[in-house]
CSV table of C-alpha atoms and ligand atoms in Angstrom, one decimal:
chain,number,residue,atom,x,y,z
B,15,MET,CA,44.9,-9.0,-19.5
B,16,ARG,CA,43.8,-5.8,-17.9
B,17,THR,CA,40.6,-3.6,-18.1
B,18,GLN,CA,38.8,-1.1,-15.9
B,19,VAL,CA,35.7,-3.1,-15.2
B,20,VAL,CA,35.1,-6.9,-15.6
B,21,ILE,CA,31.4,-7.6,-16.0
B,22,LEU,CA,30.2,-11.1,-15.1
B,23,GLY,CA,27.2,-12.2,-17.2
B,24,ALA,CA,25.8,-11.2,-20.5
B,25,GLY,CA,22.1,-10.9,-19.5
B,26,PRO,CA,20.3,-7.6,-19.8
B,27,ALA,CA,22.2,-6.2,-16.8
B,28,GLY,CA,25.7,-7.0,-18.0
B,29,LEU,CA,25.1,-6.1,-21.6
B,30,LEU,CA,23.4,-2.8,-20.8
B,31,LEU,CA,26.2,-1.9,-18.3
B,32,SER,CA,28.8,-2.5,-21.0
B,33,HIS,CA,27.1,0.1,-23.2
B,34,LEU,CA,26.5,2.6,-20.4
B,35,LEU,CA,30.2,2.4,-19.4
B,36,HIS,CA,31.3,2.7,-23.1
B,37,LYS,CA,29.2,5.9,-23.3
B,38,ARG,CA,31.0,7.2,-20.2
B,39,GLY,CA,34.5,6.4,-21.6
B,40,ILE,CA,35.1,3.4,-19.3
B,41,ALA,CA,36.6,0.2,-20.7
B,42,SER,CA,35.0,-3.2,-19.8
B,43,VAL,CA,35.1,-6.9,-20.6
B,44,ILE,CA,32.0,-9.1,-20.3
B,45,LEU,CA,32.6,-12.7,-19.3
B,46,GLU,CA,29.6,-15.0,-20.0
B,47,ARG,CA,29.4,-18.7,-19.1
B,48,ARG,CA,27.0,-19.6,-21.9
B,49,SER,CA,27.1,-19.3,-25.7
B,50,PRO,CA,25.4,-16.3,-27.4
B,51,ASP,CA,22.7,-18.6,-28.8
B,52,TYR,CA,22.0,-20.1,-25.4
B,53,VAL,CA,21.5,-16.6,-23.9
B,54,LEU,CA,19.3,-15.6,-26.8
B,55,GLY,CA,17.2,-18.8,-26.4
B,56,ARG,CA,16.0,-18.0,-22.9
B,57,ILE,CA,12.3,-17.0,-22.8
B,58,ARG,CA,11.8,-14.6,-19.9
B,59,ALA,CA,10.5,-11.1,-19.4
B,60,GLY,CA,8.6,-8.9,-21.8
B,61,VAL,CA,7.3,-5.7,-20.3
B,62,LEU,CA,9.6,-2.6,-20.4
B,63,GLU,CA,9.0,0.3,-18.1
B,64,HIS,CA,9.1,3.8,-19.6
B,65,GLY,CA,12.5,4.4,-17.9
B,66,THR,CA,14.0,1.2,-19.3
B,67,VAL,CA,13.0,2.3,-22.8
B,68,GLU,CA,14.7,5.6,-22.2
B,69,LEU,CA,17.9,3.9,-21.1
B,70,LEU,CA,17.9,1.7,-24.2
B,71,ASP,CA,17.4,4.9,-26.3
B,72,GLU,CA,20.3,6.5,-24.4
B,73,VAL,CA,22.7,3.8,-25.5
B,74,GLY,CA,21.4,3.9,-29.1
B,75,VAL,CA,19.7,0.5,-29.3
B,76,GLY,CA,16.1,1.7,-29.3
B,77,ALA,CA,15.4,1.7,-33.1
B,78,ARG,CA,14.0,-1.9,-33.4
B,79,LEU,CA,12.2,-1.6,-30.0
B,80,HIS,CA,10.3,1.5,-31.3
B,81,ALA,CA,9.5,-0.2,-34.6
B,82,GLU,CA,8.4,-3.6,-33.3
B,83,GLY,CA,7.6,-3.1,-29.6
B,84,VAL,CA,3.9,-2.6,-28.7
B,85,VAL,CA,3.2,0.5,-26.6
B,86,HIS,CA,0.5,-0.2,-23.9
B,87,SER,CA,-1.4,2.8,-22.5
B,88,ALA,CA,-3.6,0.6,-20.3
B,89,VAL,CA,-3.6,-2.6,-18.3
B,90,GLU,CA,-6.7,-4.8,-17.5
B,91,PHE,CA,-7.7,-6.7,-14.4
B,92,GLY,CA,-10.4,-9.4,-14.1
B,93,LEU,CA,-12.3,-10.4,-11.0
B,94,ASP,CA,-14.5,-13.5,-11.5
B,95,GLY,CA,-14.6,-12.8,-15.2
B,96,HIS,CA,-15.5,-9.1,-15.0
B,97,ARG,CA,-13.1,-6.8,-16.8
B,98,HIS,CA,-11.7,-3.5,-15.5
B,99,ARG,CA,-9.4,-1.3,-17.5
B,100,ILE,CA,-6.9,1.0,-15.9
B,101,GLU,CA,-5.7,3.8,-18.2
B,102,LEU,CA,-2.0,4.2,-17.4
B,103,GLU,CA,-1.3,7.0,-19.8
B,104,ALA,CA,-4.4,9.1,-18.8
B,105,LEU,CA,-3.6,8.6,-15.1
B,106,VAL,CA,0.2,9.2,-15.0
B,107,GLY,CA,1.2,10.3,-18.5
B,108,ARG,CA,3.4,7.2,-19.1
B,109,THR,CA,3.1,3.9,-20.9
B,110,VAL,CA,4.9,0.5,-20.9
B,111,THR,CA,6.3,-1.2,-24.0
B,112,VAL,CA,5.9,-4.9,-24.7
B,113,TYR,CA,9.2,-6.2,-26.2
B,114,GLY,CA,10.7,-9.5,-25.4
B,115,GLN,CA,13.8,-9.8,-23.2
B,116,THR,CA,15.3,-12.0,-26.0
B,117,GLU,CA,14.9,-9.0,-28.4
B,118,VAL,CA,16.5,-6.5,-25.9
B,119,THR,CA,19.4,-9.0,-25.5
B,120,ARG,CA,19.8,-9.4,-29.2
B,121,ASP,CA,19.8,-5.6,-29.8
B,122,LEU,CA,22.4,-5.0,-27.1
B,123,MET,CA,24.6,-7.9,-28.3
B,124,ASP,CA,24.4,-6.7,-32.0
B,125,ALA,CA,25.2,-3.1,-31.1
B,126,GLY,CA,28.0,-4.3,-28.8
B,127,SER,CA,29.6,-6.3,-31.7
B,128,ARG,CA,29.3,-3.3,-34.0
B,129,LEU,CA,31.0,-1.0,-31.4
B,130,GLY,CA,33.7,-3.7,-30.7
B,131,LEU,CA,32.7,-4.0,-27.0
B,132,PRO,CA,34.7,-6.9,-25.7
B,133,ALA,CA,32.6,-9.9,-24.6
B,134,ILE,CA,33.9,-13.4,-24.1
B,135,TYR,CA,31.4,-16.2,-24.2
B,136,GLU,CA,31.7,-19.7,-22.9
B,137,ALA,CA,34.1,-18.4,-20.3
B,138,ASN,CA,33.9,-20.3,-17.1
B,139,VAL,CA,34.7,-18.0,-14.2
B,140,LEU,CA,36.8,-19.9,-11.7
B,141,ALA,CA,37.6,-17.3,-9.0
B,142,LEU,CA,37.2,-13.7,-8.0
B,143,GLU,CA,40.5,-12.7,-6.2
B,144,HIS,CA,41.5,-9.8,-4.0
B,145,VAL,CA,38.0,-8.4,-4.2
B,146,ASP,CA,38.5,-6.3,-1.0
B,147,SER,CA,41.7,-4.7,-2.4
B,148,ASP,CA,42.0,-2.1,-5.1
B,149,GLN,CA,43.5,-4.6,-7.5
B,150,PRO,CA,41.0,-7.4,-8.0
B,151,VAL,CA,41.6,-10.3,-10.4
B,152,VAL,CA,39.1,-12.5,-12.2
B,153,ARG,CA,40.3,-15.9,-13.3
B,154,TYR,CA,38.4,-17.8,-16.0
B,155,ALA,CA,38.8,-20.9,-18.2
B,156,LYS,CA,38.1,-21.0,-21.9
B,157,ASP,CA,39.0,-23.7,-24.3
B,158,GLY,CA,41.1,-25.4,-21.7
B,159,THR,CA,43.2,-22.3,-21.0
B,160,VAL,CA,43.0,-20.4,-17.7
B,161,VAL,CA,43.2,-16.6,-18.1
B,162,ALA,CA,43.5,-13.9,-15.4
B,163,ILE,CA,42.0,-10.4,-15.9
B,164,HIS,CA,43.3,-7.6,-13.7
B,165,CYS,CA,40.8,-4.8,-13.2
B,166,ASP,CA,39.7,-1.9,-11.0
B,167,PHE,CA,36.2,-3.2,-10.4
B,168,ILE,CA,34.0,-6.3,-10.9
B,169,ALA,CA,30.3,-5.9,-11.7
B,170,GLY,CA,28.4,-9.0,-10.7
B,171,CYS,CA,25.6,-9.2,-13.2
B,172,ASP,CA,25.6,-13.0,-13.3
B,173,GLY,CA,22.1,-13.7,-12.2
B,174,TYR,CA,20.8,-15.6,-9.2
B,175,HIS,CA,22.9,-18.7,-9.8
B,176,GLY,CA,26.2,-16.8,-10.6
B,177,VAL,CA,29.4,-16.7,-8.7
B,178,SER,CA,29.4,-13.1,-7.5
B,179,ARG,CA,27.1,-13.2,-4.6
B,180,PRO,CA,28.6,-16.4,-3.1
B,181,ALA,CA,32.0,-14.6,-3.4
B,182,ILE,CA,30.9,-12.2,-0.7
B,183,PRO,CA,31.5,-13.6,2.8
B,184,SER,CA,28.2,-14.5,4.3
B,185,ALA,CA,28.8,-12.4,7.4
B,186,LYS,CA,28.9,-9.3,5.1
B,187,LEU,CA,25.6,-10.0,3.4
B,188,THR,CA,22.1,-10.0,4.7
B,189,VAL,CA,19.4,-11.9,2.8
B,190,TYR,CA,15.7,-11.1,2.9
B,191,GLU,CA,13.5,-13.7,1.3
B,192,ARG,CA,9.8,-14.8,0.8
B,193,SER,CA,8.8,-17.9,-1.1
B,194,TYR,CA,5.2,-18.0,-2.4
B,195,PRO,CA,3.4,-21.3,-2.1
B,196,PHE,CA,2.7,-21.6,-5.9
B,197,GLY,CA,4.3,-21.2,-9.3
B,198,TRP,CA,3.4,-20.0,-12.8
B,199,LEU,CA,2.9,-22.4,-15.7
B,200,GLY,CA,3.7,-20.4,-18.8
B,201,LEU,CA,2.9,-21.1,-22.4
B,202,LEU,CA,4.3,-19.3,-25.5
B,203,ALA,CA,2.4,-19.5,-28.8
B,204,ASP,CA,2.4,-17.8,-32.2
B,205,VAL,CA,-1.2,-16.6,-31.9
B,206,PRO,CA,-2.6,-13.0,-31.7
B,207,PRO,CA,-3.2,-11.8,-28.1
B,208,ALA,CA,-6.7,-12.2,-26.6
B,209,SER,CA,-6.7,-8.5,-25.5
B,210,ASP,CA,-4.9,-5.4,-26.6
B,211,ALA,CA,-3.7,-4.9,-22.9
B,212,LEU,CA,-2.1,-7.2,-20.5
B,213,TYR,CA,-5.0,-8.9,-18.6
B,214,TYR,CA,-4.5,-10.0,-14.9
B,215,ALA,CA,-7.3,-12.4,-13.8
B,216,SER,CA,-8.2,-13.3,-10.3
B,217,SER,CA,-10.6,-16.2,-10.1
B,218,ASP,CA,-11.6,-18.8,-7.6
B,219,ARG,CA,-9.7,-21.4,-9.7
B,220,GLY,CA,-6.5,-19.3,-9.3
B,221,PHE,CA,-4.6,-16.5,-11.1
B,222,ALA,CA,-4.1,-16.3,-14.8
B,223,LEU,CA,-2.3,-13.7,-17.0
B,224,CYS,CA,-2.9,-13.0,-20.7
B,225,SER,CA,0.4,-11.4,-21.8
B,226,MET,CA,2.2,-11.0,-25.2
B,227,ARG,CA,5.5,-10.6,-26.8
B,228,SER,CA,4.2,-9.0,-30.0
B,229,ARG,CA,1.0,-8.6,-32.0
B,230,SER,CA,1.4,-12.2,-33.2
B,231,ARG,CA,3.0,-14.0,-30.3
B,232,SER,CA,1.2,-14.5,-27.0
B,233,ARG,CA,2.4,-15.5,-23.5
B,234,TYR,CA,-0.1,-17.0,-21.1
B,235,TYR,CA,0.3,-18.0,-17.5
B,236,LEU,CA,-1.6,-20.1,-15.0
B,237,GLN,CA,-1.0,-20.1,-11.3
B,238,CYS,CA,-0.1,-23.7,-10.4
B,239,SER,CA,1.0,-25.7,-7.4
B,240,LEU,CA,4.7,-26.1,-6.7
B,241,ASP,CA,4.7,-29.8,-7.4
B,242,GLU,CA,3.0,-29.4,-10.8
B,243,ARG,CA,4.7,-31.0,-13.8
B,244,VAL,CA,4.8,-29.5,-17.3
B,245,ASP,CA,4.1,-32.9,-18.9
B,246,ALA,CA,0.8,-33.1,-17.0
B,247,TRP,CA,-0.3,-30.1,-19.0
B,248,PRO,CA,-0.9,-31.0,-22.7
B,249,ASP,CA,-1.8,-27.9,-24.7
B,250,ALA,CA,-5.6,-28.6,-24.7
B,251,ARG,CA,-5.7,-28.8,-20.9
B,252,PHE,CA,-3.8,-25.5,-20.6
B,253,TRP,CA,-6.2,-23.7,-23.0
B,254,ASP,CA,-9.3,-25.1,-21.3
B,255,GLU,CA,-8.1,-24.0,-17.9
B,256,LEU,CA,-7.1,-20.6,-19.1
B,257,GLU,CA,-10.6,-20.1,-20.6
B,258,ARG,CA,-12.2,-21.0,-17.2
B,259,ARG,CA,-10.1,-18.5,-15.3
B,260,VAL,CA,-10.3,-15.4,-17.6
B,261,GLY,CA,-14.0,-15.3,-18.0
B,262,GLU,CA,-16.3,-15.3,-21.0
B,263,THR,CA,-15.5,-11.9,-22.6
B,264,VAL,CA,-11.7,-12.6,-22.8
B,265,ALA,CA,-12.2,-16.3,-23.5
B,266,ALA,CA,-14.2,-15.4,-26.6
B,267,HIS,CA,-11.1,-13.8,-28.0
B,268,LEU,CA,-8.6,-16.5,-27.1
B,269,VAL,CA,-7.0,-18.0,-30.2
B,270,ARG,CA,-5.5,-21.4,-29.5
B,271,GLY,CA,-2.2,-22.6,-31.0
B,272,PRO,CA,0.5,-25.2,-30.4
B,273,ALA,CA,2.9,-24.3,-27.5
B,274,LEU,CA,6.4,-23.1,-28.7
B,275,GLU,CA,7.5,-23.3,-25.1
B,276,LYS,CA,6.0,-24.4,-21.8
B,277,SER,CA,7.6,-24.1,-18.4
B,278,ILE,CA,7.0,-23.7,-14.7
B,279,ALA,CA,8.7,-21.1,-12.6
B,280,PRO,CA,8.3,-20.8,-8.7
B,281,LEU,CA,7.5,-17.3,-7.4
B,282,ARG,CA,9.6,-15.6,-4.7
B,283,SER,CA,11.0,-12.3,-3.4
B,284,PHE,CA,14.7,-12.2,-2.6
B,285,VAL,CA,17.0,-9.3,-1.7
B,286,ALA,CA,20.7,-9.5,-0.7
B,287,GLU,CA,22.2,-6.4,0.9
B,288,PRO,CA,24.4,-4.5,0.6
B,289,LEU,CA,25.2,-4.5,-3.2
B,290,ARG,CA,28.9,-3.9,-2.6
B,291,PHE,CA,31.8,-5.8,-1.1
B,292,GLY,CA,35.1,-4.1,-1.6
B,293,ARG,CA,35.5,-3.7,-5.4
B,294,LEU,CA,32.7,-6.1,-6.3
B,295,PHE,CA,29.2,-4.7,-7.0
B,296,LEU,CA,26.1,-6.7,-7.5
B,297,ALA,CA,23.3,-5.7,-10.0
B,298,GLY,CA,20.2,-7.3,-11.3
B,299,ASP,CA,19.1,-10.9,-10.4
B,300,ALA,CA,22.5,-11.5,-8.8
B,301,ALA,CA,21.2,-9.3,-6.0
B,302,HIS,CA,17.4,-9.6,-6.1
B,303,ILE,CA,14.5,-11.6,-7.4
B,304,VAL,CA,10.9,-10.4,-7.6
B,305,PRO,CA,7.9,-12.5,-8.6
B,306,PRO,CA,7.0,-11.7,-12.2
B,307,THR,CA,3.5,-10.4,-11.3
B,308,GLY,CA,4.6,-6.8,-11.4
B,309,ALA,CA,6.9,-7.3,-14.4
B,310,LYS,CA,9.8,-5.7,-12.6
B,311,GLY,CA,12.8,-8.1,-12.8
B,312,LEU,CA,14.3,-6.9,-16.1
B,313,ASN,CA,13.5,-3.3,-15.3
B,314,LEU,CA,15.3,-3.4,-11.9
B,315,ALA,CA,18.4,-4.9,-13.7
B,316,ALA,CA,18.3,-1.8,-16.0
B,317,SER,CA,18.0,0.7,-13.1
B,318,ASP,CA,20.7,-1.0,-11.1
B,319,VAL,CA,23.3,-0.8,-13.9
B,320,TYR,CA,22.3,2.8,-14.6
B,321,TYR,CA,23.1,3.7,-11.0
B,322,LEU,CA,26.3,1.6,-11.1
B,323,SER,CA,27.5,3.2,-14.4
B,324,GLU,CA,27.0,6.7,-12.8
B,325,ALA,CA,28.8,5.7,-9.7
B,326,LEU,CA,31.8,4.3,-11.7
B,327,ALA,CA,31.9,7.4,-13.9
B,328,GLY,CA,32.0,9.5,-10.6
B,329,TYR,CA,34.9,7.5,-9.4
B,330,TYR,CA,37.0,7.9,-12.6
B,331,ARG,CA,36.1,11.6,-12.7
B,332,SER,CA,36.9,12.5,-9.1
B,333,ARG,CA,39.1,9.6,-8.0
B,334,THR,CA,37.0,9.5,-4.8
B,335,GLU,CA,34.6,6.7,-3.8
B,336,ARG,CA,31.8,8.9,-2.7
B,337,GLU,CA,29.4,7.9,-5.4
B,338,LEU,CA,30.5,4.2,-5.2
B,339,ASP,CA,29.7,4.3,-1.5
B,340,ALA,CA,26.2,5.5,-2.3
B,341,TYR,CA,25.4,3.0,-5.0
B,342,SER,CA,24.0,0.2,-2.8
B,343,GLU,CA,21.6,2.5,-0.9
B,344,ARG,CA,20.5,4.3,-4.1
B,345,ALA,CA,19.7,1.1,-6.0
B,346,LEU,CA,18.2,-0.7,-3.0
B,347,ARG,CA,15.6,2.1,-2.5
B,348,ARG,CA,14.2,1.4,-5.9
B,349,VAL,CA,14.6,-2.3,-5.5
B,350,TRP,CA,12.5,-2.4,-2.4
B,351,ALA,CA,9.8,-0.2,-4.0
B,352,SER,CA,9.5,-2.8,-6.7
B,353,VAL,CA,9.7,-5.7,-4.3
B,354,ARG,CA,6.8,-4.1,-2.4
B,355,PHE,CA,4.7,-3.6,-5.6
B,356,SER,CA,5.4,-7.1,-6.9
B,357,TRP,CA,4.5,-8.6,-3.5
B,358,TRP,CA,1.3,-6.5,-3.4
B,359,MET,CA,0.2,-7.6,-6.9
B,360,THR,CA,1.0,-11.3,-6.1
B,361,SER,CA,-0.8,-11.2,-2.8
B,362,GLN,CA,-4.0,-9.6,-4.2
B,363,LEU,CA,-4.4,-11.7,-7.3
B,364,HIS,CA,-3.4,-15.3,-6.3
B,365,ARG,CA,-5.2,-17.9,-4.3
B,366,PHE,CA,-3.2,-19.1,-1.4
B,367,PRO,CA,-3.5,-22.7,-0.2
B,368,ASP,CA,-4.4,-21.6,3.3
B,369,ASP,CA,-6.8,-18.9,2.1
B,370,SER,CA,-9.8,-18.5,4.5
B,371,GLU,CA,-13.1,-17.0,3.3
B,372,PHE,CA,-12.0,-13.9,5.3
B,373,SER,CA,-8.8,-13.4,3.3
B,374,ARG,CA,-10.6,-14.0,0.0
B,375,ARG,CA,-13.1,-11.3,0.9
B,376,ILE,CA,-10.3,-8.9,1.8
B,377,GLN,CA,-8.7,-9.6,-1.7
B,378,ARG,CA,-12.0,-8.8,-3.3
B,379,ALA,CA,-12.5,-5.7,-1.3
B,380,GLU,CA,-9.0,-4.5,-2.3
B,381,LEU,CA,-9.6,-5.2,-6.0
B,382,ASP,CA,-13.1,-3.6,-5.8
B,383,TYR,CA,-11.5,-0.5,-4.3
B,384,LEU,CA,-8.9,-0.4,-7.1
B,385,PHE,CA,-11.6,-0.6,-9.8
B,386,ARG,CA,-13.7,2.2,-8.2
B,387,SER,CA,-11.1,4.6,-6.9
B,388,PRO,CA,-9.2,6.9,-9.3
B,389,HIS,CA,-6.7,7.5,-6.4
B,390,ALA,CA,-6.0,3.8,-6.0
B,391,GLN,CA,-5.7,3.5,-9.8
B,392,ARG,CA,-3.2,6.3,-9.9
B,393,VAL,CA,-1.0,4.5,-7.3
B,394,LEU,CA,-1.1,1.3,-9.3
B,395,ALA,CA,-0.4,3.1,-12.6
B,396,GLU,CA,2.6,5.0,-11.1
B,397,ASN,CA,4.2,1.8,-9.9
B,398,TYR,CA,3.3,-0.3,-13.0
B,399,VAL,CA,4.9,2.2,-15.5
B,400,GLY,CA,7.9,2.3,-13.2
B,401,LEU,CA,9.0,4.8,-10.5
B,402,PRO,CA,11.5,7.4,-11.7
B,403,ILE,CA,15.1,6.1,-12.1
V,524,LIG,C1,12.3,-18.5,-16.1
V,524,LIG,C2,12.3,-17.0,-15.8
V,524,LIG,C3,11.2,-16.3,-16.3
V,524,LIG,C4,11.1,-14.9,-16.0
V,524,LIG,N1,10.0,-14.2,-16.4
V,524,LIG,C5,9.9,-12.9,-16.2
V,524,LIG,C6,8.8,-12.2,-16.6
V,524,LIG,O1,7.8,-12.7,-17.1
V,524,LIG,N2,8.8,-10.8,-16.3
V,524,LIG,C7,9.8,-10.2,-15.7
V,524,LIG,O2,9.8,-9.0,-15.5
V,524,LIG,N3,10.9,-10.9,-15.3
V,524,LIG,C8,11.0,-12.2,-15.6
V,524,LIG,N4,12.1,-12.9,-15.2
V,524,LIG,C9,13.1,-12.1,-14.6
V,524,LIG,C10,14.0,-11.5,-15.6
V,524,LIG,O3,14.2,-12.3,-16.7
V,524,LIG,C11,15.3,-11.2,-14.9
V,524,LIG,O4,15.1,-10.3,-13.9
V,524,LIG,C12,16.4,-10.6,-15.8
V,524,LIG,O5,16.8,-11.6,-16.7
V,524,LIG,C13,17.6,-10.1,-15.0
V,524,LIG,O6,18.7,-9.9,-15.8
V,524,LIG,P1,20.2,-10.1,-15.2
V,524,LIG,O7,21.0,-9.7,-16.4
V,524,LIG,O8,20.3,-9.5,-13.9
V,524,LIG,O9,20.3,-11.7,-15.0
V,524,LIG,P2,20.2,-12.9,-16.1
V,524,LIG,O10,19.3,-12.6,-17.2
V,524,LIG,O11,20.0,-14.1,-15.3
V,524,LIG,O12,21.7,-12.9,-16.7
V,524,LIG,C14,22.8,-13.4,-16.0
V,524,LIG,C15,23.8,-14.0,-16.9
V,524,LIG,O13,25.0,-14.4,-16.2
V,524,LIG,C16,25.4,-15.6,-16.7
V,524,LIG,N5,26.2,-16.3,-15.7
V,524,LIG,C17,25.8,-17.0,-14.7
V,524,LIG,N6,26.8,-17.5,-14.0
V,524,LIG,C18,28.0,-17.0,-14.6
V,524,LIG,C19,29.3,-17.2,-14.3
V,524,LIG,N7,29.8,-17.9,-13.3
V,524,LIG,N8,30.2,-16.6,-15.1
V,524,LIG,C20,29.8,-15.8,-16.2
V,524,LIG,N9,28.5,-15.7,-16.5
V,524,LIG,C21,27.6,-16.3,-15.7
V,524,LIG,C22,24.2,-16.3,-17.1
V,524,LIG,O14,24.4,-17.3,-18.1
V,524,LIG,C23,23.3,-15.2,-17.7
V,524,LIG,O15,23.5,-15.0,-19.1
V,524,LIG,C24,12.2,-14.2,-15.4
V,524,LIG,C25,13.3,-15.0,-15.0
V,524,LIG,C26,13.4,-16.3,-15.2
V,524,LIG,C27,14.6,-17.1,-14.7
């Protein structure tokens, strides 16, 4: 088998890349380790930046997103139960859209099937060969048969646990990492959201987030310790703790319901540089992870593959590697801006185990400044809706 670009992974990065390449007249094949149902069953991100919505529109999959997604023109913060609203649209003229990652994935998969974009599921990638030559080969196993695909380029969109990043010799890759000493316990329920905006609450009991996937499906999070276990949190305990952290005015609007899903995720920042080794390019979670506080993970996956599609189109147009050479630096500039913002949000809103009264007062002063200063609010709004792609 032969194609121009082999894409590893059918997460948001891989699926969107296949559409962007198709629009630019470049052939690709997606290889995904899991089944389509498994990929669609993963509950993850849900806040789309303005630029991500534009990219989904560009590839023609925006119709359901515009019909069912919820546009948010503001975001709210709470400090010890007091609510503060930041008007994103009034400040920077942009909004974010709440639309679940599973829905984005479904729209991209359905449109890909209609267009006949090749995607092979339950394909177990065994090896990436000759990556530093101009004739790389990807070998995978499916249904007991081993198949080799010859290609011009490999796009590593296979997430943090994929095979792409480990295929790069460690001497050629630099890793920057910060682990945070807590995680998020998340609960998904079919209940209307407590607030019409996302609500980020800082309290002495720890951080909480009131988020949503639609007008009838809510996603709530509690900061928890890293050794916490999900089965120690029956639904009633979760709702009681959430009420305590969000304060009375938001708690009054909380509607309780049975958990559809409950899970714990650790928080960390991770960046591997550069995003290229020979003919292999990294994009999305394969190259970087951000804590979910800034809602940037999925959005960075989208901007990475946009830059990569442009670089590949540049190569096929000019037969020079100028734009390919620039991909890593161009993408990483935006990645680090989001890593910084996500780190800032995480640092300001969470309680750290070694917090002193001094650091807690600094956090309060920072949030107080944000609530009072239109300049600080504009900086937050500009980052929250997403820096230009
Ligand atoms: C539990 C969890 C919760 C999250 N919550 C949020 C959130 O609330 N907000 C937010 O902004 N972000 C969140 N994120 C981050 C966000 O979901 C990711 O940034 C986003 O999924 C990145 O997309 P991706 O396509 O790069 O990677 P992924 O979505 O991870 O997709 C990678 C794909 O590659 C496949 N794959 C792996 N190995 C191989 C292989 N060897 N061969 C072929 N295919 C392979 C995987 O099965 C997967 O389908 C969360 C992530 C996780 C894990």
